[in-house]
Amino acid sequence: MSLHRYDRATLAATPWKNGGGVTREIACWPPGAGMDDFQWRLSIATIAASGPFSPFPGVDRIIALLDGPGVRLATSDSAIDHVLNRPLEPFSFPGEAAIHGTVLGDASSDFNVMTRRSLLRAQWQVLRAPASIGAAVHGMLLAVHGSWHAYAQDSGAEHRLDAGQGGWWADENQAWRLAPTGAGATLIAVRIFAAV
């Protein structure tokens, strides 16, 4: 099983066209896919200024605050009006929604999951204690606070993930046993399944 390791601190930053922030892509599937034909995409964004979100028709999105004061997400018709200011609490919305983000002070960083609605769905978990997560063909782990040991259930391979480090896998069914090394540790686990 191949776990593709990454470190949040070294992910390449891509500035937004509107100048309001940057995106650091963790992974996009399948390899070589662009914004119009990806099946899933994982990224961390820094939102520095208020402005519209890019539309992604046919895509389901999950966003959660990592750090900073947060952002208010709203549509002009008030169908969506959500204050994203509690770290690691995910908020789901359709990618075609005309979202305007209003920053709540200084810049904030958030974690983003996007899945092509006709093909896939994502499940999000935040772990603060030892746990086992069931198998999924695609997924990702990110140690947000503290250090974690991740044990691959199929091979028994062990990976240590320190704060800001993670790994993703694709096209291989994999389950995990996850254990923090100390108090106060948190980890995001995302699993991606076929749409039902």
PDB file of C-alpha atoms in Angstrom:
ATOM      1  CA  MET A   1       0.000   0.000   0.000  1.00  0.00           C
ATOM      2  CA  SER A   2       1.393   3.363  -1.014  1.00  0.00           C
ATOM      3  CA  LEU A   3       0.882   6.247   1.385  1.00  0.00           C
ATOM      4  CA  HIS A   4       1.880   9.469  -0.350  1.00  0.00           C
ATOM      5  CA  ARG A   5       3.389  11.587   2.401  1.00  0.00           C
ATOM      6  CA  TYR A   6       3.151  15.383   2.515  1.00  0.00           C
ATOM      7  CA  ASP A   7       3.915  18.246   4.867  1.00  0.00           C
ATOM      8  CA  ARG A   8       1.623  21.241   5.064  1.00  0.00           C
ATOM      9  CA  ALA A   9       4.623  23.573   5.382  1.00  0.00           C
ATOM     10  CA  THR A  10       6.070  22.556   2.011  1.00  0.00           C
ATOM     11  CA  LEU A  11       2.947  22.314  -0.170  1.00  0.00           C
ATOM     12  CA  ALA A  12       3.214  24.598  -3.199  1.00  0.00           C
ATOM     13  CA  ALA A  13       1.018  27.710  -2.976  1.00  0.00           C
ATOM     14  CA  THR A  14      -1.098  28.760  -5.970  1.00  0.00           C
ATOM     15  CA  PRO A  15      -2.438  32.344  -5.749  1.00  0.00           C
ATOM     16  CA  TRP A  16      -6.120  32.870  -6.494  1.00  0.00           C
ATOM     17  CA  LYS A  17      -7.037  34.824  -9.614  1.00  0.00           C
ATOM     18  CA  ASN A  18      -8.926  37.372  -7.489  1.00  0.00           C
ATOM     19  CA  GLY A  19      -5.919  37.891  -5.220  1.00  0.00           C
ATOM     20  CA  GLY A  20      -7.882  36.980  -2.106  1.00  0.00           C
ATOM     21  CA  GLY A  21      -5.845  33.982  -1.039  1.00  0.00           C
ATOM     22  CA  VAL A  22      -3.817  30.940  -2.026  1.00  0.00           C
ATOM     23  CA  THR A  23      -4.508  27.230  -2.387  1.00  0.00           C
ATOM     24  CA  ARG A  24      -2.087  24.460  -1.472  1.00  0.00           C
ATOM     25  CA  GLU A  25      -3.148  21.294  -3.233  1.00  0.00           C
ATOM     26  CA  ILE A  26      -2.562  18.042  -1.369  1.00  0.00           C
ATOM     27  CA  ALA A  27      -3.786  15.683  -4.080  1.00  0.00           C
ATOM     28  CA  CYS A  28      -6.060  15.540  -7.102  1.00  0.00           C
ATOM     29  CA  TRP A  29      -7.405  12.355  -8.674  1.00  0.00           C
ATOM     30  CA  PRO A  30      -6.965  10.939 -11.262  1.00  0.00           C
ATOM     31  CA  PRO A  31      -3.380  11.992 -12.021  1.00  0.00           C
ATOM     32  CA  GLY A  32      -3.265  14.844 -14.498  1.00  0.00           C
ATOM     33  CA  ALA A  33      -6.902  15.841 -13.990  1.00  0.00           C
ATOM     34  CA  GLY A  34      -7.794  19.514 -14.145  1.00  0.00           C
ATOM     35  CA  MET A  35     -10.463  21.582 -12.407  1.00  0.00           C
ATOM     36  CA  ASP A  36     -13.146  20.385 -14.838  1.00  0.00           C
ATOM     37  CA  ASP A  37     -12.540  16.644 -14.737  1.00  0.00           C
ATOM     38  CA  PHE A  38     -11.126  15.661 -11.331  1.00  0.00           C
ATOM     39  CA  GLN A  39     -12.928  12.942  -9.360  1.00  0.00           C
ATOM     40  CA  TRP A  40     -11.700  14.207  -5.998  1.00  0.00           C
ATOM     41  CA  ARG A  41      -9.427  16.940  -4.750  1.00  0.00           C
ATOM     42  CA  LEU A  42      -7.911  17.713  -1.340  1.00  0.00           C
ATOM     43  CA  SER A  43      -6.382  21.072  -0.507  1.00  0.00           C
ATOM     44  CA  ILE A  44      -5.612  23.676   2.145  1.00  0.00           C
ATOM     45  CA  ALA A  45      -6.563  27.271   1.384  1.00  0.00           C
ATOM     46  CA  THR A  46      -5.553  30.518   3.037  1.00  0.00           C
ATOM     47  CA  ILE A  47      -8.291  33.139   2.793  1.00  0.00           C
ATOM     48  CA  ALA A  48      -6.853  36.623   3.234  1.00  0.00           C
ATOM     49  CA  ALA A  49      -9.596  38.845   1.773  1.00  0.00           C
ATOM     50  CA  SER A  50     -13.348  38.722   1.267  1.00  0.00           C
ATOM     51  CA  GLY A  51     -14.614  37.634  -2.145  1.00  0.00           C
ATOM     52  CA  PRO A  52     -16.522  35.042  -4.176  1.00  0.00           C
ATOM     53  CA  PHE A  53     -15.669  31.353  -4.140  1.00  0.00           C
ATOM     54  CA  SER A  54     -14.954  29.699  -7.478  1.00  0.00           C
ATOM     55  CA  PRO A  55     -17.949  27.672  -8.713  1.00  0.00           C
ATOM     56  CA  PHE A  56     -17.634  23.894  -9.157  1.00  0.00           C
ATOM     57  CA  PRO A  57     -20.854  22.580 -10.715  1.00  0.00           C
ATOM     58  CA  GLY A  58     -21.575  18.929  -9.966  1.00  0.00           C
ATOM     59  CA  VAL A  59     -19.105  18.858  -7.071  1.00  0.00           C
ATOM     60  CA  ASP A  60     -19.829  18.381  -3.369  1.00  0.00           C
ATOM     61  CA  ARG A  61     -17.594  20.357  -1.032  1.00  0.00           C
ATOM     62  CA  ILE A  62     -16.600  19.990   2.610  1.00  0.00           C
ATOM     63  CA  ILE A  63     -14.698  22.818   4.288  1.00  0.00           C
ATOM     64  CA  ALA A  64     -13.357  23.144   7.824  1.00  0.00           C
ATOM     65  CA  LEU A  65     -11.368  25.829   9.590  1.00  0.00           C
ATOM     66  CA  LEU A  66      -7.807  24.884  10.532  1.00  0.00           C
ATOM     67  CA  ASP A  67      -6.609  28.135  12.080  1.00  0.00           C
ATOM     68  CA  GLY A  68      -7.387  31.829  12.156  1.00  0.00           C
ATOM     69  CA  PRO A  69     -10.593  33.740  12.991  1.00  0.00           C
ATOM     70  CA  GLY A  70     -12.626  32.194  10.181  1.00  0.00           C
ATOM     71  CA  VAL A  71     -14.933  33.256   7.373  1.00  0.00           C
ATOM     72  CA  ARG A  72     -18.653  33.706   6.817  1.00  0.00           C
ATOM     73  CA  LEU A  73     -19.997  31.750   3.834  1.00  0.00           C
ATOM     74  CA  ALA A  74     -23.200  33.110   2.328  1.00  0.00           C
ATOM     75  CA  THR A  75     -25.234  33.229  -0.869  1.00  0.00           C
ATOM     76  CA  SER A  76     -27.159  36.332  -1.946  1.00  0.00           C
ATOM     77  CA  ASP A  77     -30.501  34.539  -1.480  1.00  0.00           C
ATOM     78  CA  SER A  78     -29.548  33.480   2.090  1.00  0.00           C
ATOM     79  CA  ALA A  79     -30.027  29.801   1.192  1.00  0.00           C
ATOM     80  CA  ILE A  80     -26.551  29.379   2.679  1.00  0.00           C
ATOM     81  CA  ASP A  81     -25.402  31.540   5.567  1.00  0.00           C
ATOM     82  CA  HIS A  82     -22.789  29.863   7.742  1.00  0.00           C
ATOM     83  CA  VAL A  83     -20.070  31.242  10.005  1.00  0.00           C
ATOM     84  CA  LEU A  84     -17.011  29.004   9.771  1.00  0.00           C
ATOM     85  CA  ASN A  85     -15.235  29.961  12.991  1.00  0.00           C
ATOM     86  CA  ARG A  86     -14.963  26.735  15.003  1.00  0.00           C
ATOM     87  CA  PRO A  87     -11.815  24.763  14.130  1.00  0.00           C
ATOM     88  CA  LEU A  88     -12.230  21.306  12.596  1.00  0.00           C
ATOM     89  CA  GLU A  89     -16.048  21.465  12.370  1.00  0.00           C
ATOM     90  CA  PRO A  90     -16.861  20.542   8.755  1.00  0.00           C
ATOM     91  CA  PHE A  91     -19.445  22.370   6.664  1.00  0.00           C
ATOM     92  CA  SER A  92     -20.812  20.814   3.470  1.00  0.00           C
ATOM     93  CA  PHE A  93     -22.221  22.714   0.500  1.00  0.00           C
ATOM     94  CA  PRO A  94     -22.771  22.208  -3.245  1.00  0.00           C
ATOM     95  CA  GLY A  95     -19.964  23.483  -5.440  1.00  0.00           C
ATOM     96  CA  GLU A  96     -22.363  25.267  -7.784  1.00  0.00           C
ATOM     97  CA  ALA A  97     -23.621  27.544  -4.978  1.00  0.00           C
ATOM     98  CA  ALA A  98     -22.619  31.183  -5.518  1.00  0.00           C
ATOM     99  CA  ILE A  99     -20.793  31.530  -2.205  1.00  0.00           C
ATOM    100  CA  HIS A 100     -19.299  34.796  -1.037  1.00  0.00           C
ATOM    101  CA  GLY A 101     -16.709  34.516   1.700  1.00  0.00           C
ATOM    102  CA  THR A 102     -16.389  37.356   4.214  1.00  0.00           C
ATOM    103  CA  VAL A 103     -13.260  37.175   6.346  1.00  0.00           C
ATOM    104  CA  LEU A 104     -13.733  37.651  10.093  1.00  0.00           C
ATOM    105  CA  GLY A 105     -10.471  39.474  10.711  1.00  0.00           C
ATOM    106  CA  ASP A 106      -7.017  38.259   9.798  1.00  0.00           C
ATOM    107  CA  ALA A 107      -6.300  35.512   7.286  1.00  0.00           C
ATOM    108  CA  SER A 108      -7.584  32.011   7.987  1.00  0.00           C
ATOM    109  CA  SER A 109      -6.601  28.584   6.721  1.00  0.00           C
ATOM    110  CA  ASP A 110      -9.117  25.884   5.919  1.00  0.00           C
ATOM    111  CA  PHE A 111      -9.135  22.304   4.745  1.00  0.00           C
ATOM    112  CA  ASN A 112     -11.145  21.439   1.631  1.00  0.00           C
ATOM    113  CA  VAL A 113     -12.509  18.184   0.223  1.00  0.00           C
ATOM    114  CA  MET A 114     -14.162  18.140  -3.201  1.00  0.00           C
ATOM    115  CA  THR A 115     -15.803  15.082  -4.772  1.00  0.00           C
ATOM    116  CA  ARG A 116     -17.554  14.669  -8.116  1.00  0.00           C
ATOM    117  CA  ARG A 117     -21.159  14.105  -7.020  1.00  0.00           C
ATOM    118  CA  SER A 118     -22.068  11.583  -9.719  1.00  0.00           C
ATOM    119  CA  LEU A 119     -19.102   9.373  -8.827  1.00  0.00           C
ATOM    120  CA  LEU A 120     -18.031   9.753  -5.214  1.00  0.00           C
ATOM    121  CA  ARG A 121     -18.870  10.856  -1.704  1.00  0.00           C
ATOM    122  CA  ALA A 122     -16.553  11.803   1.144  1.00  0.00           C
ATOM    123  CA  GLN A 123     -16.703  10.988   4.844  1.00  0.00           C
ATOM    124  CA  TRP A 124     -14.899  13.236   7.316  1.00  0.00           C
ATOM    125  CA  GLN A 125     -13.741  12.336  10.842  1.00  0.00           C
ATOM    126  CA  VAL A 126     -11.774  14.209  13.493  1.00  0.00           C
ATOM    127  CA  LEU A 127      -9.950  11.890  15.891  1.00  0.00           C
ATOM    128  CA  ARG A 128      -8.706  12.817  19.350  1.00  0.00           C
ATOM    129  CA  ALA A 129      -8.126   9.313  20.738  1.00  0.00           C
ATOM    130  CA  PRO A 130      -6.973   5.928  19.423  1.00  0.00           C
ATOM    131  CA  ALA A 131      -9.343   4.607  16.772  1.00  0.00           C
ATOM    132  CA  SER A 132      -9.662   2.260  13.832  1.00  0.00           C
ATOM    133  CA  ILE A 133     -11.211   3.455  10.591  1.00  0.00           C
ATOM    134  CA  GLY A 134     -12.716   1.128   8.027  1.00  0.00           C
ATOM    135  CA  ALA A 135     -11.417   0.516   4.556  1.00  0.00           C
ATOM    136  CA  ALA A 136     -11.823   2.968   1.698  1.00  0.00           C
ATOM    137  CA  VAL A 137     -10.351   2.950  -1.792  1.00  0.00           C
ATOM    138  CA  HIS A 138      -9.294   6.611  -1.534  1.00  0.00           C
ATOM    139  CA  GLY A 139      -8.519   8.758   1.479  1.00  0.00           C
ATOM    140  CA  MET A 140      -6.233  11.003   3.481  1.00  0.00           C
ATOM    141  CA  LEU A 141      -4.831  11.530   6.960  1.00  0.00           C
ATOM    142  CA  LEU A 142      -3.621  14.847   8.422  1.00  0.00           C
ATOM    143  CA  ALA A 143      -2.156  15.294  11.896  1.00  0.00           C
ATOM    144  CA  VAL A 144      -3.401  18.731  12.950  1.00  0.00           C
ATOM    145  CA  HIS A 145      -2.050  18.758  16.512  1.00  0.00           C
ATOM    146  CA  GLY A 146       0.442  16.449  18.148  1.00  0.00           C
ATOM    147  CA  SER A 147       1.939  13.295  16.670  1.00  0.00           C
ATOM    148  CA  TRP A 148       0.210  10.115  15.534  1.00  0.00           C
ATOM    149  CA  HIS A 149       1.106   6.562  14.613  1.00  0.00           C
ATOM    150  CA  ALA A 150      -0.817   5.244  11.615  1.00  0.00           C
ATOM    151  CA  TYR A 151      -0.818   1.472  11.149  1.00  0.00           C
ATOM    152  CA  ALA A 152      -1.959   0.107   7.785  1.00  0.00           C
ATOM    153  CA  GLN A 153      -4.317  -2.789   8.467  1.00  0.00           C
ATOM    154  CA  ASP A 154      -3.402  -4.787   5.367  1.00  0.00           C
ATOM    155  CA  SER A 155       0.397  -4.613   5.469  1.00  0.00           C
ATOM    156  CA  GLY A 156       1.085  -3.640   9.070  1.00  0.00           C
ATOM    157  CA  ALA A 157       3.242  -0.761   7.840  1.00  0.00           C
ATOM    158  CA  GLU A 158       3.633   2.014  10.413  1.00  0.00           C
ATOM    159  CA  HIS A 159       3.834   5.724   9.635  1.00  0.00           C
ATOM    160  CA  ARG A 160       4.533   8.510  12.131  1.00  0.00           C
ATOM    161  CA  LEU A 161       2.726  11.742  11.374  1.00  0.00           C
ATOM    162  CA  ASP A 162       3.821  14.851  13.259  1.00  0.00           C
ATOM    163  CA  ALA A 163       1.731  18.026  13.398  1.00  0.00           C
ATOM    164  CA  GLY A 164       1.189  19.369   9.874  1.00  0.00           C
ATOM    165  CA  GLN A 165       2.124  16.077   8.238  1.00  0.00           C
ATOM    166  CA  GLY A 166      -0.157  13.637   6.485  1.00  0.00           C
ATOM    167  CA  GLY A 167      -0.544  11.126   3.734  1.00  0.00           C
ATOM    168  CA  TRP A 168      -3.058  10.153   1.082  1.00  0.00           C
ATOM    169  CA  TRP A 169      -3.815   6.962  -0.806  1.00  0.00           C
ATOM    170  CA  ALA A 170      -5.763   6.219  -3.970  1.00  0.00           C
ATOM    171  CA  ASP A 171      -7.092   3.268  -5.906  1.00  0.00           C
ATOM    172  CA  GLU A 172      -6.174   0.858  -3.089  1.00  0.00           C
ATOM    173  CA  ASN A 173      -8.561  -0.364  -0.420  1.00  0.00           C
ATOM    174  CA  GLN A 174      -7.050   0.542   2.946  1.00  0.00           C
ATOM    175  CA  ALA A 175      -8.093   0.576   6.606  1.00  0.00           C
ATOM    176  CA  TRP A 176      -6.127   2.170   9.440  1.00  0.00           C
ATOM    177  CA  ARG A 177      -5.444   1.898  13.135  1.00  0.00           C
ATOM    178  CA  LEU A 178      -4.543   5.358  14.461  1.00  0.00           C
ATOM    179  CA  ALA A 179      -3.014   6.270  17.810  1.00  0.00           C
ATOM    180  CA  PRO A 180      -1.858   9.633  19.198  1.00  0.00           C
ATOM    181  CA  THR A 181       1.446   9.827  21.056  1.00  0.00           C
ATOM    182  CA  GLY A 182       0.205  12.254  23.705  1.00  0.00           C
ATOM    183  CA  ALA A 183      -2.633  14.389  25.021  1.00  0.00           C
ATOM    184  CA  GLY A 184      -4.209  17.115  22.924  1.00  0.00           C
ATOM    185  CA  ALA A 185      -3.534  15.435  19.585  1.00  0.00           C
ATOM    186  CA  THR A 186      -6.052  15.749  16.743  1.00  0.00           C
ATOM    187  CA  LEU A 187      -6.118  14.131  13.318  1.00  0.00           C
ATOM    188  CA  ILE A 188      -8.365  14.535  10.279  1.00  0.00           C
ATOM    189  CA  ALA A 189      -9.277  11.333   8.439  1.00  0.00           C
ATOM    190  CA  VAL A 190     -11.069  11.563   5.107  1.00  0.00           C
ATOM    191  CA  ARG A 191     -12.387   8.492   3.319  1.00  0.00           C
ATOM    192  CA  ILE A 192     -13.809   8.594  -0.182  1.00  0.00           C
ATOM    193  CA  PHE A 193     -16.340   6.055  -1.429  1.00  0.00           C
ATOM    194  CA  ALA A 194     -18.348   5.389  -4.559  1.00  0.00           C
ATOM    195  CA  ALA A 195     -21.561   7.406  -4.743  1.00  0.00           C
ATOM    196  CA  VAL A 196     -24.696   5.498  -3.773  1.00  0.00           C
TER     197      VAL A 196
END
